[in-house]
Short mmCIF file of C-alpha atoms in Angstrom, two decimals:
data_model
loop_
_atom_site.label_atom_id
_atom_site.label_comp_id
_atom_site.label_asym_id
_atom_site.label_seq_id
_atom_site.Cartn_x
_atom_site.Cartn_y
_atom_site.Cartn_z
CA MET A 1 17.52 -7.02 -4.13
CA LYS A 2 16.72 -10.25 -4.18
CA THR A 3 16.93 -11.82 -7.44
CA ASN A 4 13.69 -14.50 -6.99
CA MET A 5 11.53 -15.44 -4.01
CA THR A 6 11.14 -18.80 -2.51
CA LYS A 7 8.07 -20.66 -2.71
CA PHE A 8 6.77 -19.26 1.34
CA GLU A 9 7.78 -15.96 0.50
CA GLN A 10 5.64 -16.24 -2.98
CA HIS A 11 2.49 -17.41 -0.64
CA ILE A 12 3.23 -14.59 1.51
CA VAL A 13 3.59 -11.97 -0.94
CA SER A 14 0.47 -13.23 -2.92
CA SER A 15 -1.56 -13.20 0.24
CA LEU A 16 -0.38 -9.77 1.38
CA THR A 17 -0.71 -8.15 -2.09
CA HIS A 18 -4.28 -9.50 -2.54
CA ASN A 19 -5.43 -7.97 0.73
CA ALA A 20 -3.70 -4.78 0.12
CA THR A 21 -5.71 -4.92 -3.26
CA LEU A 22 -8.98 -5.72 -1.56
CA PHE A 23 -8.71 -2.36 0.72
CA LEU A 24 -7.01 0.05 -1.76
CA LYS A 25 -10.31 -0.63 -4.02
CA GLU A 26 -12.28 0.25 -1.16
CA SER A 27 -10.70 3.30 -0.30
CA ILE A 28 -10.88 4.39 -4.37
CA LYS A 29 -14.47 3.94 -4.53
CA HIS A 30 -14.61 6.24 -1.79
CA ILE A 31 -12.47 8.77 -3.47
CA LEU A 32 -14.62 8.34 -6.62
CA SER A 33 -18.22 9.58 -6.85
CA CYS A 34 -21.19 7.01 -6.92
CA ASP A 35 -20.85 7.22 -11.00
CA GLY A 36 -17.50 7.11 -11.18
CA SER A 37 -16.78 10.85 -12.19
CA TRP A 38 -14.02 13.16 -10.61
CA ARG A 39 -14.42 14.91 -7.46
CA HIS A 40 -11.83 16.84 -5.45
CA ASP A 41 -13.58 17.71 -2.69
CA LEU A 42 -15.03 14.58 -0.54
CA THR A 43 -17.71 14.36 2.08
CA LEU A 44 -16.91 13.64 5.87
CA ASP A 45 -17.78 9.81 5.75
CA ASP A 46 -15.98 9.05 2.54
CA PHE A 47 -12.85 10.92 3.71
CA ILE A 48 -12.54 8.95 6.49
CA LEU A 49 -13.25 5.65 5.32
CA ALA A 50 -11.11 6.80 2.20
CA VAL A 51 -7.91 7.18 4.32
CA SER A 52 -8.82 4.28 6.80
CA ASN A 53 -8.97 1.97 3.58
CA LEU A 54 -5.94 3.46 2.17
CA GLN A 55 -3.31 3.40 5.04
CA ILE A 56 -4.25 -0.45 5.68
CA ALA A 57 -3.30 -1.17 2.11
CA MET A 58 -0.22 1.01 2.59
CA GLU A 59 0.73 -1.28 5.38
CA LEU A 60 0.38 -4.26 3.48
CA SER A 61 1.74 -3.12 0.44
CA LEU A 62 4.87 -2.29 2.07
CA LYS A 63 5.03 -5.99 4.01
CA ALA A 64 4.50 -7.58 0.51
CA TYR A 65 7.53 -5.16 -0.97
CA LEU A 66 9.70 -5.80 1.43
CA VAL A 67 9.32 -9.54 1.34
CA ARG A 68 9.21 -9.29 -2.46
CA ASN A 69 12.55 -7.50 -2.73
CA HIS A 70 14.56 -8.36 0.28
CA GLY A 71 13.51 -11.53 2.24
CA ILE A 72 11.02 -12.75 4.86
CA MET A 73 13.56 -11.80 7.43
CA THR A 74 13.27 -8.05 6.91
CA VAL A 75 9.88 -8.42 8.21
CA VAL A 76 10.22 -10.52 11.29
CA HIS A 77 10.06 -8.91 14.67
CA PRO A 78 13.63 -8.67 16.67
CA SER A 79 12.08 -10.77 19.26
CA GLN A 80 11.86 -13.86 17.23
CA LYS A 81 14.76 -12.89 15.00
CA LYS A 82 17.22 -13.93 17.51
CA LYS A 83 15.31 -17.54 17.87
CA VAL A 84 15.39 -18.07 13.79
CA THR A 85 17.93 -19.31 11.66
CA CYS A 86 16.54 -19.98 8.86
CA GLU A 87 13.66 -19.26 6.53
CA ALA A 88 12.11 -23.02 7.72
CA ASP A 89 12.07 -21.58 11.33
CA VAL A 90 9.86 -18.40 10.16
CA GLN A 91 7.55 -21.14 8.19
CA LYS A 92 6.95 -22.48 11.54
CA LEU A 93 5.83 -19.72 13.27
CA TYR A 94 3.74 -18.46 10.24
CA ASP A 95 2.33 -22.09 10.19
CA ALA A 96 1.29 -22.04 13.99
CA ARG A 97 0.30 -18.63 13.74
CA ASN A 98 2.75 -17.29 16.00
CA LEU A 99 4.81 -14.97 13.73
CA ASN A 100 5.37 -11.53 14.74
CA VAL A 101 6.34 -8.57 12.24
CA GLN A 102 7.88 -5.57 13.08
CA ASP A 103 5.54 -2.68 13.56
CA PHE A 104 4.68 -0.22 10.65
CA GLU A 105 6.88 2.65 11.64
CA ALA A 106 10.27 0.24 11.74
CA LEU A 107 9.22 -1.12 8.41
CA LYS A 108 8.58 2.49 7.31
CA ASN A 109 11.89 3.33 8.44
CA MET A 110 13.31 0.57 6.19
CA LEU A 111 12.44 2.28 3.40
CA ALA A 112 14.46 5.08 4.13
CA SER A 113 17.78 2.95 4.15
CA LYS A 114 20.23 2.78 1.13
CA GLY A 115 19.28 0.25 -1.73
CA VAL A 116 15.84 -0.57 -0.11
CA SER A 117 13.77 1.56 -2.37
CA ASP A 118 13.64 4.34 -4.62
CA LEU A 119 11.27 6.71 -2.81
CA THR A 120 11.92 9.99 -2.07
CA LYS A 121 12.16 11.99 1.03
CA ALA A 122 9.18 13.88 -0.09
CA ASP A 123 7.55 10.45 -0.53
CA LEU A 124 8.25 9.36 2.94
CA ALA A 125 7.13 12.41 4.14
CA VAL A 126 3.92 11.87 2.80
CA ILE A 127 3.67 8.23 4.06
CA SER A 128 4.17 9.59 7.31
CA GLU A 129 1.15 12.39 6.56
CA PHE A 130 -1.29 10.10 5.73
CA GLN A 131 -0.08 7.54 9.04
CA THR A 132 -0.41 10.74 11.19
CA MET A 133 -4.05 10.96 9.53
CA ARG A 134 -5.21 8.02 10.10
CA ASN A 135 -4.23 7.51 13.70
CA LYS A 136 -5.69 10.79 14.36
CA LEU A 137 -8.84 9.33 12.90
CA LEU A 138 -8.87 5.85 14.46
CA HIS A 139 -7.32 6.44 17.85
CA MET A 140 -8.24 10.24 19.10
CA THR A 141 -11.30 10.73 17.20
CA CYS A 142 -9.95 14.19 15.88
CA ASP A 143 -12.51 16.26 14.14
CA VAL A 144 -11.77 16.60 10.56
CA MET A 145 -11.19 20.04 9.42
CA GLU A 146 -12.64 21.77 6.11
CA LYS A 147 -9.08 21.97 4.47
CA ASP A 148 -8.70 18.19 5.04
CA LEU A 149 -11.77 17.86 2.89
CA LYS A 150 -10.33 19.79 0.16
CA ASP A 151 -8.72 18.30 -2.48
CA ALA A 152 -8.50 15.14 -0.90
CA SER A 153 -9.51 13.07 -3.54
CA ASP A 154 -6.05 14.57 -5.70
CA ARG A 155 -4.05 13.61 -2.96
CA MET A 156 -5.22 10.14 -2.01
CA LEU A 157 -5.13 9.18 -5.52
CA ALA A 158 -1.77 10.31 -5.98
CA TYR A 159 -0.64 8.35 -2.79
CA SER A 160 -2.48 5.20 -4.06
CA ILE A 161 -0.71 5.43 -7.20
CA HIS A 162 3.05 6.83 -6.99
CA ILE A 163 3.40 4.97 -3.57
CA VAL A 164 0.90 2.31 -2.58
CA MET A 165 1.07 0.73 -5.91
CA TYR A 166 4.60 1.39 -6.51
CA LEU A 167 4.91 -0.73 -3.17
CA LEU A 168 2.87 -3.63 -4.62
CA TYR A 169 4.12 -3.68 -8.34
CA ASP A 170 6.27 -6.95 -8.99
CA ARG A 171 9.62 -6.50 -10.97
CA PHE A 172 10.26 -9.83 -11.77
CA LYS A 173 6.67 -9.59 -14.07
CA LYS A 174 8.30 -6.95 -16.30
CA GLN A 175 4.68 -5.30 -16.93
CA THR A 176 3.85 -1.65 -17.87
CA PRO A 177 1.83 0.26 -15.58
CA ASP A 178 -0.96 0.07 -17.49
CA GLU A 179 -0.63 -4.06 -17.62
CA PHE A 180 0.29 -3.78 -13.56
CA PHE A 181 -2.98 -2.10 -12.89
CA ILE A 182 -4.98 -4.34 -14.62
CA ASP A 183 -3.50 -7.38 -13.64
CA THR A 184 -4.36 -6.02 -9.84
CA LEU A 185 -6.95 -4.24 -10.21
CA GLY A 186 -9.00 -6.24 -12.66
CA TRP A 187 -10.27 -4.66 -15.90
CA ASP A 188 -13.56 -3.30 -14.49
CA PHE A 189 -11.80 -1.25 -11.79
CA TYR A 190 -9.33 0.02 -13.84
CA ASP A 191 -11.57 0.88 -16.58
CA GLU A 192 -13.49 3.10 -14.15
CA LEU A 193 -10.34 4.52 -12.74
CA ARG A 194 -8.63 5.21 -15.93
CA HIS A 195 -11.60 7.79 -16.82
CA CYS A 196 -10.36 9.73 -13.74
CA ALA A 197 -9.92 13.56 -15.32
CA HIS A 198 -6.31 13.11 -13.05
CA TYR A 199 -5.55 9.19 -13.92
CA SER A 200 -3.23 9.95 -16.86
CA ASP A 201 -1.47 12.68 -15.34
CA LEU A 202 -0.81 10.83 -12.33
CA ILE A 203 0.45 8.22 -14.27
CA GLU A 204 2.57 9.96 -16.17
CA GLU A 205 4.65 11.99 -13.13
#
C-alpha cells in the first residue's frame, strides 16, 4: 500500500469522498424513519431510493479507496493506461475532462486481489448482491418482492458501515470509528445515526 498521496491524488480522493458521503447520507435518510427511529422493514419507495443511493456511494468510495491506498493508476482505464507514462499525463486527461476509469466490475475484482484490501469473501459477496439489486432496479425495473423489504434496513446499514465506510476510511488520519464517522458525516447526522438501536452493535462487529 502507498505510504502517502500526491497532491493530485489527494484532490481526487477528497472529491470522491465528498460525493460518496452525499449519496451515503441520502441512503441512510431513507433507512431511518422521519423521526429518526429504527425500522426493520422499509416501504417500497424508501427501499428503491436507499439501494440506489447506497450503491452510488459504494462505487465512489471504492474509487477513493483504490486511489488513496494504491495510486491513481489503479483506476485508469486500460485503453488510456497504455498512453500515459506518469501521473502528470493522467492529470492532463483529468483537467481536460477526458480521463476514463475502469468500470465497477473491474475495480470490485481488485478488492479480491492479495494485499489490496482486508475485505473477506463474504464481504465481496455482499457487494455483488447489492450491485445486482441496484442493476435490477435501474435497468430491468424488476418488481421488488416482499422478502426484499423485510429487514432491509438492517442489511443496508450493515453494508454502509462495514463496507462503504470501510472504503472511505482514511488510514492516514488514524481516527477511531466514531471520530471518523463524525468527521465524514457531520455531528448532527452522526448523532441521529448513533441513536439507532443497531448502530452500536454494528460498530462493534
